[in-house]
XYZ file of C-alpha atoms in Angstrom:
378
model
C 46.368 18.519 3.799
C 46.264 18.200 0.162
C 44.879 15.001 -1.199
C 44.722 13.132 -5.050
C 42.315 10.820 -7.074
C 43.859 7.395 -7.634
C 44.941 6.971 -11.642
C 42.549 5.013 -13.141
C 43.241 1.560 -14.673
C 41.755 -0.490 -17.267
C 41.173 -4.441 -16.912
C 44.541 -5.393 -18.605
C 46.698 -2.679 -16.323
C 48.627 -4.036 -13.995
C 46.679 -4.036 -10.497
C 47.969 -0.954 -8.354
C 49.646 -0.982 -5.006
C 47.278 -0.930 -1.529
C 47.770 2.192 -0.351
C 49.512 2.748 3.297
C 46.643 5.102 4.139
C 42.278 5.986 3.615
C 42.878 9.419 3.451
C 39.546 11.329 2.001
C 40.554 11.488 -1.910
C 39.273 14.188 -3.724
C 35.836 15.036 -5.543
C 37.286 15.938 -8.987
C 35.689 18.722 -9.488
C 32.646 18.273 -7.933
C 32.084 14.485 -9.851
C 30.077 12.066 -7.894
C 31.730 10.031 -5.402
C 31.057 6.670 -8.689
C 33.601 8.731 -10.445
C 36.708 6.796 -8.888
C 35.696 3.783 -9.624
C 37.657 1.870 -11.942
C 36.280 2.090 -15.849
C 35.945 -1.837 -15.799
C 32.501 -2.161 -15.959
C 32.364 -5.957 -14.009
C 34.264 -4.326 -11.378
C 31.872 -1.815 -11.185
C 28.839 -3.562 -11.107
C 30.838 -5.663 -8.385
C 31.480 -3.180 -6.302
C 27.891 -2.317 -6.344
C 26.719 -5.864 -5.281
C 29.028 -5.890 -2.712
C 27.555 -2.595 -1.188
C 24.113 -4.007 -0.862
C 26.041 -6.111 1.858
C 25.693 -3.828 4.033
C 22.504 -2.377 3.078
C 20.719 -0.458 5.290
C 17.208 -1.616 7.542
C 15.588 0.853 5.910
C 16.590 0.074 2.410
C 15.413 -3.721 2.887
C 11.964 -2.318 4.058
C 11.514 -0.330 0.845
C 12.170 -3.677 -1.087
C 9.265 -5.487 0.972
C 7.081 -2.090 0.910
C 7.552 -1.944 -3.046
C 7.180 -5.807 -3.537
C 4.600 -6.682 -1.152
C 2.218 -3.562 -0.773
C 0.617 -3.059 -4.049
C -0.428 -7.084 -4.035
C -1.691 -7.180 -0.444
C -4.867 -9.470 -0.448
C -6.398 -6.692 2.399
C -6.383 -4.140 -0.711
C -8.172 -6.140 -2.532
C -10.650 -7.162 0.233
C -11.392 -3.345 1.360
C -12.320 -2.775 -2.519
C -14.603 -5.777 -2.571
C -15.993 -4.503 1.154
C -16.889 -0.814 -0.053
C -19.135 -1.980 -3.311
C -20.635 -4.947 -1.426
C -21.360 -2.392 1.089
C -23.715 -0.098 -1.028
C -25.003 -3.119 -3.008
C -26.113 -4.731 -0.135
C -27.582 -2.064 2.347
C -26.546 -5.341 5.317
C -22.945 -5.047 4.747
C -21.233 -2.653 6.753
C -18.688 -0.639 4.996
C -16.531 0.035 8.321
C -15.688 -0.637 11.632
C -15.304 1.654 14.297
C -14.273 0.744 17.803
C -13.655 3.072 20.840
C -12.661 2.565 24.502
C -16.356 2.895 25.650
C -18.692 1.759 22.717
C -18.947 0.085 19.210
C -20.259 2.055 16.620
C -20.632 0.407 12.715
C -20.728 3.112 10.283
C -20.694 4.106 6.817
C -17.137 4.657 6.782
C -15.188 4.089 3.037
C -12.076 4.124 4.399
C -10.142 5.018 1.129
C -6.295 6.417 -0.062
C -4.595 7.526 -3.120
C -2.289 4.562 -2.857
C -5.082 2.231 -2.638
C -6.506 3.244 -5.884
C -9.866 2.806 -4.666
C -10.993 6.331 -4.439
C -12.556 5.948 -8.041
C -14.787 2.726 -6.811
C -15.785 4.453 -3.281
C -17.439 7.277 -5.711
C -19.273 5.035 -7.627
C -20.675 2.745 -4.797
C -21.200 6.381 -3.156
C -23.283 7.285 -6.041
C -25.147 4.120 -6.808
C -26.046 3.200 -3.407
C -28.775 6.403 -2.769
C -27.407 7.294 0.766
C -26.958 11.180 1.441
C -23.557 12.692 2.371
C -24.003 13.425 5.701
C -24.868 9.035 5.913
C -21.371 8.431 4.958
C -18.149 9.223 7.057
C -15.180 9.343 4.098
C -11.735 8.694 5.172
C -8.872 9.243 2.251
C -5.364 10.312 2.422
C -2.682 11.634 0.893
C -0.194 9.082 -0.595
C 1.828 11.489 -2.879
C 0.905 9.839 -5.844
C 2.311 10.876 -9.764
C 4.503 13.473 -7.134
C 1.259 15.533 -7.007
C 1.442 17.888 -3.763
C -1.283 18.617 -1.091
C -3.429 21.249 -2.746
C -3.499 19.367 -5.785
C -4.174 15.852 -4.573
C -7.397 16.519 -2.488
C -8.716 18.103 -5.257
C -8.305 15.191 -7.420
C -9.492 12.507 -4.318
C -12.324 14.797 -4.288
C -13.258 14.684 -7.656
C -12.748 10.937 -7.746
C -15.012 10.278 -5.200
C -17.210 12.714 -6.211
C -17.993 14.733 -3.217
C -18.012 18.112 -2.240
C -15.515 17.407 1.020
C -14.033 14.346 2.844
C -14.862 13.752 6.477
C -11.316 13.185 7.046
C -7.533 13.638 5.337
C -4.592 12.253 6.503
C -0.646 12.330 5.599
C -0.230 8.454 4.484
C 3.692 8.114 6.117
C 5.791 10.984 7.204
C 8.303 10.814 4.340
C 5.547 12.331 2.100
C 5.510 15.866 4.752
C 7.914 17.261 1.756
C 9.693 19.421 2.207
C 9.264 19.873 6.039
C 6.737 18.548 8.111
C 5.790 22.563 9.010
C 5.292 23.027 5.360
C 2.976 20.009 5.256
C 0.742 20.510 7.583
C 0.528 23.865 6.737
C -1.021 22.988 3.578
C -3.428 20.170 5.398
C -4.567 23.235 7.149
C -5.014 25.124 4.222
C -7.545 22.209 3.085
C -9.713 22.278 6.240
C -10.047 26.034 5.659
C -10.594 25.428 2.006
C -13.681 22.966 3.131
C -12.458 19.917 1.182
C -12.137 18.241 4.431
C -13.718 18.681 8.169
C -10.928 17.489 9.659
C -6.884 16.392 8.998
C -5.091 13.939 10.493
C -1.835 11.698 9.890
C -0.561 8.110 9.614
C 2.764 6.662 10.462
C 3.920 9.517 12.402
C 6.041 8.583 15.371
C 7.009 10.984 18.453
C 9.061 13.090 17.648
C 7.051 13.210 14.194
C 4.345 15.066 16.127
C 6.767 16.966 18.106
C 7.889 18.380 15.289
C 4.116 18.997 13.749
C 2.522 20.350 17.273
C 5.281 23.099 17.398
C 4.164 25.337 14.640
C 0.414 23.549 13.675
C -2.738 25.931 14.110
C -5.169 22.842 14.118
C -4.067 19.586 15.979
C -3.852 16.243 13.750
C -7.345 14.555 15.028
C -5.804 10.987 14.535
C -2.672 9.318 14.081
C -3.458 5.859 11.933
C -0.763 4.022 13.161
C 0.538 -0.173 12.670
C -0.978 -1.643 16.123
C -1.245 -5.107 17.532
C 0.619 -7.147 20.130
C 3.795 -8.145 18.421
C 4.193 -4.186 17.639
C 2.707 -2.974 20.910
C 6.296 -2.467 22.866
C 7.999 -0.472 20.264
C 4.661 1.163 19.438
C 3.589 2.433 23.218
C 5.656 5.421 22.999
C 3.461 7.292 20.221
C 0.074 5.597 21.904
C 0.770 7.344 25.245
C 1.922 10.578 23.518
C -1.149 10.662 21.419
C -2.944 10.044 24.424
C -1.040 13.412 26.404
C -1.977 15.333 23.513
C -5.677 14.134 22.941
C -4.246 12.686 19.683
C -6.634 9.663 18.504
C -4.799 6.389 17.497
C -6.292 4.364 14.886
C -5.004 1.311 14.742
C -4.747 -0.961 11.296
C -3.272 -4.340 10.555
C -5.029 -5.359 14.530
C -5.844 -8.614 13.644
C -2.179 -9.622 11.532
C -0.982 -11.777 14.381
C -4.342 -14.209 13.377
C -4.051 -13.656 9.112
C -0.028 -13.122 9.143
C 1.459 -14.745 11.993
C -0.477 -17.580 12.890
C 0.766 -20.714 15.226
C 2.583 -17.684 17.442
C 2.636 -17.287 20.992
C -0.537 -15.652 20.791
C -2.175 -18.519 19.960
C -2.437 -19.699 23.564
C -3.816 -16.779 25.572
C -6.308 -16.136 22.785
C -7.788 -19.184 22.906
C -8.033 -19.899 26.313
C -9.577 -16.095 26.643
C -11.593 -16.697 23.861
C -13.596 -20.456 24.999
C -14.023 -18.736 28.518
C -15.555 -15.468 27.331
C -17.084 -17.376 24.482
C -16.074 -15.396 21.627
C -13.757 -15.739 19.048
C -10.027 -15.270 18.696
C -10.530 -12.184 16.458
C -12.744 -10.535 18.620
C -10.807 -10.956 21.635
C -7.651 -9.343 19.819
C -10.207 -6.271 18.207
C -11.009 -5.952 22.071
C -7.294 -5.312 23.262
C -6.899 -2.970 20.809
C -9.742 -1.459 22.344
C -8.167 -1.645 25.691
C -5.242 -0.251 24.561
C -7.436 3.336 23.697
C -7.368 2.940 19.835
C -10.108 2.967 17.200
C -9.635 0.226 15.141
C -10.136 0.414 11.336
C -10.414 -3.309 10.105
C -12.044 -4.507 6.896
C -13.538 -7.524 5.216
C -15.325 -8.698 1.985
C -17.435 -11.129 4.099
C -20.644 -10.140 6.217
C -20.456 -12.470 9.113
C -17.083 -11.490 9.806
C -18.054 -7.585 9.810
C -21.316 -9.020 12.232
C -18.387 -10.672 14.450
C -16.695 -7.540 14.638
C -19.400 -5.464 15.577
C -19.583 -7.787 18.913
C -16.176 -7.377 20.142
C -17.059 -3.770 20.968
C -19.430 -5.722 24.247
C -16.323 -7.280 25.220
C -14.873 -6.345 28.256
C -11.141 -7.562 29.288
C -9.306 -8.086 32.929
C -6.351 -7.050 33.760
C -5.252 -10.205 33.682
C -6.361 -11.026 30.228
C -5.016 -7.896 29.050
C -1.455 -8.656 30.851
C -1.343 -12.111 29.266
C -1.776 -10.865 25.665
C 0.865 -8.117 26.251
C 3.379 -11.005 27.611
C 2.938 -12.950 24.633
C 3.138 -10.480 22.426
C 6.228 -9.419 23.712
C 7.422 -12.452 23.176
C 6.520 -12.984 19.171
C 8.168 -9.382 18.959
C 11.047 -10.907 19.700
C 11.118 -14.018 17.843
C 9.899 -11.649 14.885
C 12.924 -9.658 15.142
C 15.384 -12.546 15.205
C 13.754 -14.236 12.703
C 14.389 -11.072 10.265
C 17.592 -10.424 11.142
C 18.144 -13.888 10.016
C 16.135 -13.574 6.781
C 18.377 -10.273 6.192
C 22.042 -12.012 7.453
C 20.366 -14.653 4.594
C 20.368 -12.351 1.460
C 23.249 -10.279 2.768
C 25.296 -13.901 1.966
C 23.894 -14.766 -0.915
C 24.878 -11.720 -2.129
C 28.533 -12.189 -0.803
C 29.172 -15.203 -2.636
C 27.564 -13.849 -5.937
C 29.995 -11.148 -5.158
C 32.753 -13.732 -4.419
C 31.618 -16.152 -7.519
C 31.879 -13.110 -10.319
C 35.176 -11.722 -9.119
C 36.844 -15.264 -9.116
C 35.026 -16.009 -12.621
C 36.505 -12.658 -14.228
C 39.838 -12.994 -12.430
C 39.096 -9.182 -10.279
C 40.917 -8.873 -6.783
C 38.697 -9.049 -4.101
C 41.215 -6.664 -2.358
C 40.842 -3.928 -4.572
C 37.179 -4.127 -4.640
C 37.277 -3.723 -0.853
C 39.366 -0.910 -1.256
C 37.180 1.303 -2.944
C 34.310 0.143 -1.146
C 36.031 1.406 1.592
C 37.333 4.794 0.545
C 33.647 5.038 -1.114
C 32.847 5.312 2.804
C 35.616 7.247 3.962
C 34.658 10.291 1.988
């Protein structure tokens, strides 16, 4: 069935009739979808605030990713922690829990996205420790659009060693253009010997489904978001890595403490905490222990590195372990709602920005629906 493009109008036109039907209009040619819009540029820019009404989850998280990430204080901290950690031979660098032991290593723990691969080479070089004393972690963040080959190259270089101990995919939208393709050329490194071993971050199930079906060398990690107000709608990829002798390293373990204090946390960890006579931190460092993750934590401040190193001796019930999973259930959820709120929040301010400019310049909200609507219909 044949379809047509609405005439276009200018500001002074008189407004058109509402049509009796959506049907699909079409592309003029090939133009983008913008290209029926109405000239009038308030009504355009209108019509675009009223589409970030119903902006997508995904599209809010980018905001907070591009807002919040470069300016995180635990950046800053893990760049303070590597120097301090080769000018002071009593600092430990990093952190490295498993399910039967503690073990503090060397480990610079770096990324391109950090920018901190340029400071890890020079603490490397001024501190007088051998390669084989350091275990280097960096990964690849698709920074300045640089692929794979290219990219380890340059970490290498900027670290100023021969290879990295291990490389790792820093989210799964950077596997461009496939996730096959990708790893290919992470395997392509570990034959090239710039790395011993590859890995990948952020990857979810079917992620790894995905990678495992054509991948010559398994991913030896997964570095994954892990801590009790994550742990329900994280289990899935824990217990797959687990099946597939994937290791989980888990960062951001101790953000219900430093981000989401006064939680329901709060309660279990304490009273755990004064009977086992450790600290809250510790106790949480030890579920995540529990829960079969190595846990890659940082800090500019010795004692707290000397606290960590202890909650590798701590050894939780099943009780304990069952009353930390309950509450953190719990904050998950009261995290959630409180989001949704914070995103129902900006989704009205918007609205009545929307609302405010259309009654200021005299535009009908009606018609601004309209092709908001037939924007979707195509």
């Amino acid at each position: 069935m044949a379809t047509t493009t609405p005439t276009r109008s200018s500001s002074t036109s008189p407004p058109e009739s509402r049509p009796t039907s959506l049907a699909r209009p079409s592309m003029n040619n090939g133009e983008p979808w913008h290209d029926v819009l109405p000239e009038n540029t308030i009504l355009r820019l209108c019509y675009k605030a009223l589409c970030l009404i119903a902006v997508s989850k995904s599209t809010v998280d980018h905001w907070h990713y591009l807002i919040e990430r470069p300016i995180k204080k635990e950046w800053i901290a893990h760049k303070e922690m590597v120097v301090n950690r080769f000018e002071n031979m009593n600092i430990t660098a990093g952190l490295v829990l498993t399910t039967t032991a503690v073990f503090v290593s060397t480990t610079p723990h770096t990324a391109q996205g950090y920018r901190n691969e340029g400071e890890v080479g020079i603490a490397l070089h001024e501190s007088g420790l051998s390669r084989g004393d350091v275990f280097i972690t960096t990964k690849y963040s698709g920074f300045d659009g640089l692929d794979i080959p290219t990219a380890i190259r340059n970490s290498v270089n900027n670290i100023g060693t021969p290879y990295v101990d291990l490389y790792l995919i820093h989210n799964p939208r950077l596997a461009v253009p496939a996730i096959p393709t990708a790893w290919a050329e992470m395997e392509k490194v570990v034959e090239d010997g710039l790395a011993k071993s590859i890995g990948v971050s952020n990857f979810g199930v079917q992620d790894l489904e995905i990678l495992l079906e054509s991948a010559k060398i398994k991913p030896a990690v997964n570095q994954i978001l892990l801590h009790p107000y994550v742990y329900l709608q994280q289990a899935p990829i824990v217990e797959y890595a687990a099946e597939h002798d994937i290791v989980i390293e888990a960062y951001s373990a101790l953000r219900p403490l430093t981000k989401e204090p006064s939680g329901p946390l709060d309660a279990p960890l304490n009273e755990i905490a004064t009977r086992l006579g450790a600290t809250t931190d510790q106790v949480l460092l030890a579920w995540t222990k529990a829960k079969g993750a190595v846990i890659v934590t940082t800090s500019s401040k010795k004692t707290r590195l000397e606290g960590y190193q202890d909650a590798g001796d701590i050894e939780l019930s099943k009780e304990d372990i069952a009353a930390i999973d309950a509450a953190g259930a719990l904050g998950e959820k009261r995290i959630t709602v409180r989001i949704g709120l914070r995103k129902f929040g900006v989704a009205v301010l918007v609205a009545v920005a929307v609302l405010g400019l259309c009654s200021y310049f005299r535009i009908r909200i009606d018609k601004l629906i309209y092709y908001y609507v037939r924007s979707l219909a195509r």
